[in-house]
PDB file of C-alpha atoms in Angstrom:
ATOM      1  CA  MET A   1     102.009 -41.570 141.091  1.00 66.00           C
ATOM      2  CA  SER A   2     101.901 -44.479 143.485  1.00 79.00           C
ATOM      3  CA  THR A   3     102.505 -44.102 147.201  1.00 87.00           C
ATOM      4  CA  ILE A   4     105.772 -46.028 146.871  1.00 82.00           C
ATOM      5  CA  ALA A   5     106.965 -43.726 144.076  1.00 77.00           C
ATOM      6  CA  GLN A   6     105.977 -40.673 146.109  1.00 82.00           C
ATOM      7  CA  THR A   7     107.882 -42.018 149.121  1.00 85.00           C
ATOM      8  CA  GLN A   8     110.942 -42.737 146.972  1.00 84.00           C
ATOM      9  CA  GLU A   9     110.796 -39.278 145.408  1.00 80.00           C
ATOM     10  CA  ALA A  10     110.439 -37.639 148.837  1.00 83.00           C
ATOM     11  CA  LYS A  11     113.448 -39.599 150.141  1.00 83.00           C
ATOM     12  CA  LEU A  12     115.496 -38.636 147.088  1.00 84.00           C
ATOM     13  CA  LEU A  13     114.651 -34.967 147.594  1.00 82.00           C
ATOM     14  CA  THR A  14     115.491 -35.211 151.300  1.00 83.00           C
ATOM     15  CA  ASP A  15     118.801 -36.931 150.564  1.00 85.00           C
ATOM     16  CA  ALA A  16     119.685 -34.397 147.863  1.00 84.00           C
ATOM     17  CA  GLN A  17     118.952 -31.520 150.228  1.00 87.00           C
ATOM     18  CA  ALA A  18     121.019 -33.111 152.990  1.00 85.00           C
ATOM     19  CA  PHE A  19     123.959 -33.485 150.601  1.00 83.00           C
ATOM     20  CA  TYR A  20     123.573 -29.858 149.512  1.00 85.00           C
ATOM     21  CA  ASP A  21     123.455 -28.667 153.121  1.00 87.00           C
ATOM     22  CA  ALA A  22     126.571 -30.688 154.015  1.00 87.00           C
ATOM     23  CA  THR A  23     128.439 -29.441 150.943  1.00 86.00           C
ATOM     24  CA  PHE A  24     127.587 -25.777 151.391  1.00 86.00           C
ATOM     25  CA  ASP A  25     128.149 -25.604 155.117  1.00 90.00           C
ATOM     26  CA  ALA A  26     129.693 -22.648 156.977  1.00 92.00           C
ATOM     27  CA  GLU A  27     133.228 -23.944 156.399  1.00 93.00           C
ATOM     28  CA  THR A  28     132.728 -24.186 152.625  1.00 91.00           C
ATOM     29  CA  LEU A  29     131.110 -20.763 152.468  1.00 92.00           C
ATOM     30  CA  ALA A  30     134.090 -19.282 154.336  1.00 93.00           C
ATOM     31  CA  LEU A  31     136.491 -21.023 151.940  1.00 92.00           C
ATOM     32  CA  LEU A  32     134.563 -19.603 148.979  1.00 93.00           C
ATOM     33  CA  ASP A  33     134.938 -16.094 150.364  1.00 93.00           C
ATOM     34  CA  GLN A  34     138.634 -16.624 151.062  1.00 95.00           C
ATOM     35  CA  ALA A  35     139.262 -18.063 147.588  1.00 92.00           C
ATOM     36  CA  ALA A  36     137.451 -15.105 146.021  1.00 92.00           C
ATOM     37  CA  ASP A  37     139.855 -12.846 147.917  1.00 95.00           C
ATOM     38  CA  GLY A  38     142.824 -14.674 146.356  1.00 94.00           C
ATOM     39  CA  ASP A  39     143.666 -17.107 149.158  1.00 94.00           C
ATOM     40  CA  ASP A  40     145.479 -19.977 147.407  1.00 95.00           C
ATOM     41  CA  ALA A  41     145.139 -22.311 150.405  1.00 94.00           C
ATOM     42  CA  ALA A  42     141.364 -21.859 150.357  1.00 92.00           C
ATOM     43  CA  TRP A  43     141.295 -22.515 146.618  1.00 90.00           C
ATOM     44  CA  ASP A  44     143.360 -25.668 147.139  1.00 91.00           C
ATOM     45  CA  ALA A  45     140.985 -26.827 149.879  1.00 91.00           C
ATOM     46  CA  LEU A  46     137.964 -26.296 147.623  1.00 90.00           C
ATOM     47  CA  ASN A  47     139.697 -28.025 144.739  1.00 86.00           C
ATOM     48  CA  ALA A  48     140.455 -31.015 146.974  1.00 88.00           C
ATOM     49  CA  MET A  49     136.714 -31.407 147.633  1.00 86.00           C
ATOM     50  CA  THR A  50     136.001 -32.390 144.031  1.00 83.00           C
ATOM     51  CA  TYR A  51     135.530 -35.981 143.016  1.00 80.00           C
ATOM     52  CA  ASN A  52     135.770 -35.303 139.309  1.00 75.00           C
ATOM     53  CA  VAL A  53     135.253 -32.507 136.824  1.00 75.00           C
ATOM     54  CA  THR A  54     133.632 -33.289 133.494  1.00 73.00           C
ATOM     55  CA  GLN A  55     132.028 -31.232 130.814  1.00 73.00           C
ATOM     56  CA  GLU A  56     129.078 -32.256 128.763  1.00 78.00           C
ATOM     57  CA  VAL A  57     127.390 -29.793 126.498  1.00 82.00           C
ATOM     58  CA  THR A  58     123.792 -30.441 125.526  1.00 90.00           C
ATOM     59  CA  HIS A  59     122.291 -28.697 122.536  1.00 91.00           C
ATOM     60  CA  TYR A  60     118.533 -28.389 122.190  1.00 93.00           C
ATOM     61  CA  VAL A  61     116.649 -28.516 118.899  1.00 92.00           C
ATOM     62  CA  THR A  62     113.114 -27.203 119.379  1.00 92.00           C
ATOM     63  CA  LEU A  63     110.573 -29.269 117.477  1.00 92.00           C
ATOM     64  CA  ALA A  64     107.401 -27.695 118.888  1.00 91.00           C
ATOM     65  CA  GLY A  65     106.897 -24.637 121.081  1.00 89.00           C
ATOM     66  CA  GLY A  66     104.232 -23.519 123.486  1.00 80.00           C
ATOM     67  CA  GLY A  67     102.248 -26.084 125.372  1.00 78.00           C
ATOM     68  CA  PRO A  68     102.856 -28.839 124.682  1.00 89.00           C
ATOM     69  CA  ALA A  69     106.439 -28.432 123.526  1.00 92.00           C
ATOM     70  CA  ALA A  70     109.016 -30.923 122.300  1.00 93.00           C
ATOM     71  CA  ARG A  71     112.736 -30.805 121.687  1.00 93.00           C
ATOM     72  CA  LEU A  72     115.693 -32.963 120.905  1.00 93.00           C
ATOM     73  CA  ALA A  73     118.449 -32.951 123.497  1.00 94.00           C
ATOM     74  CA  VAL A  74     121.738 -33.629 121.740  1.00 94.00           C
ATOM     75  CA  THR A  75     125.195 -34.316 123.171  1.00 92.00           C
ATOM     76  CA  VAL A  76     128.165 -34.063 120.848  1.00 89.00           C
ATOM     77  CA  ASN A  77     131.839 -35.001 120.739  1.00 84.00           C
ATOM     78  CA  ASP A  78     134.738 -32.565 120.404  1.00 80.00           C
ATOM     79  CA  ASP A  79     134.210 -32.368 116.635  1.00 80.00           C
ATOM     80  CA  GLY A  80     130.547 -31.373 117.043  1.00 79.00           C
ATOM     81  CA  ASP A  81     129.262 -34.742 115.850  1.00 85.00           C
ATOM     82  CA  VAL A  82     126.226 -36.244 117.568  1.00 89.00           C
ATOM     83  CA  GLU A  83     127.064 -38.766 120.278  1.00 91.00           C
ATOM     84  CA  ASN A  84     123.619 -39.158 121.797  1.00 93.00           C
ATOM     85  CA  ALA A  85     120.156 -37.701 121.348  1.00 94.00           C
ATOM     86  CA  TRP A  86     116.746 -38.087 122.919  1.00 94.00           C
ATOM     87  CA  LEU A  87     113.341 -36.473 122.653  1.00 94.00           C
ATOM     88  CA  GLU A  88     111.952 -34.470 125.561  1.00 94.00           C
ATOM     89  CA  TYR A  89     108.362 -33.325 126.036  1.00 93.00           C
ATOM     90  CA  GLN A  90     106.924 -30.573 128.216  1.00 92.00           C
ATOM     91  CA  ASP A  91     103.445 -29.275 128.850  1.00 89.00           C
ATOM     92  CA  TRP A  92     102.529 -26.132 130.743  1.00 89.00           C
ATOM     93  CA  LEU A  93     104.034 -26.012 134.260  1.00 86.00           C
ATOM     94  CA  THR A  94     105.673 -29.430 133.944  1.00 86.00           C
ATOM     95  CA  PRO A  95     109.365 -30.331 133.728  1.00 88.00           C
ATOM     96  CA  TRP A  96     111.009 -31.500 130.525  1.00 91.00           C
ATOM     97  CA  THR A  97     110.523 -35.282 130.421  1.00 91.00           C
ATOM     98  CA  ARG A  98     112.191 -37.886 128.242  1.00 90.00           C
ATOM     99  CA  ALA A  99     109.794 -40.029 126.277  1.00 89.00           C
ATOM    100  CA  PRO A 100     110.157 -43.453 127.911  1.00 88.00           C
ATOM    101  CA  LYS A 101     110.103 -45.619 124.766  1.00 89.00           C
ATOM    102  CA  GLN A 102     112.463 -44.112 122.210  1.00 90.00           C
ATOM    103  CA  ASP A 103     114.413 -45.624 119.374  1.00 89.00           C
ATOM    104  CA  ARG A 104     117.595 -43.757 120.240  1.00 89.00           C
ATOM    105  CA  GLU A 105     119.216 -44.511 116.883  1.00 92.00           C
ATOM    106  CA  THR A 106     116.281 -42.967 115.006  1.00 93.00           C
ATOM    107  CA  VAL A 107     116.348 -39.876 117.231  1.00 93.00           C
ATOM    108  CA  LYS A 108     120.113 -39.664 116.763  1.00 92.00           C
ATOM    109  CA  ARG A 109     119.655 -39.845 112.978  1.00 93.00           C
ATOM    110  CA  LEU A 110     117.273 -36.876 113.106  1.00 92.00           C
ATOM    111  CA  ALA A 111     119.648 -34.934 115.347  1.00 92.00           C
ATOM    112  CA  THR A 112     122.484 -35.613 112.915  1.00 90.00           C
ATOM    113  CA  ILE A 113     120.585 -33.603 110.283  1.00 88.00           C
ATOM    114  CA  PHE A 114     121.315 -30.499 112.398  1.00 80.00           C
ATOM    115  CA  ALA A 115     125.014 -31.345 113.024  1.00 66.00           C
ATOM    116  CA  PRO A 116     127.739 -30.308 113.360  1.00 67.00           C
ATOM    117  CA  PHE A 117     126.972 -28.459 116.549  1.00 70.00           C
ATOM    118  CA  GLU A 118     129.426 -25.870 117.826  1.00 71.00           C
ATOM    119  CA  ASP A 119     130.073 -24.786 121.409  1.00 58.00           C
TER     120      ASP A 119
END
């Protein structure tokens, strides 16, 4: 990894942590406790903090286990039909990583073999 990429990654991690710290500050933690105790005003205050709520379910189809491992990550619509799919790879002690040069339509065709997926 280049020095520039390392610097960018370090900044991203720092920014993410700063956002986390600002989000889960003492005031938010107190509101969480109050909402858990049934305080509707606290719940309303927490709810007002949200920008948007979405749900995306990802199903995983394991193609190879152990190290290295590979899987398909598959998102589906409400009917369980494949909307998107991509291949991810992982070796020991490394994060799941998307293969950078994928023919998404071909991967989606393979994922469709396993459809419909159910939540």
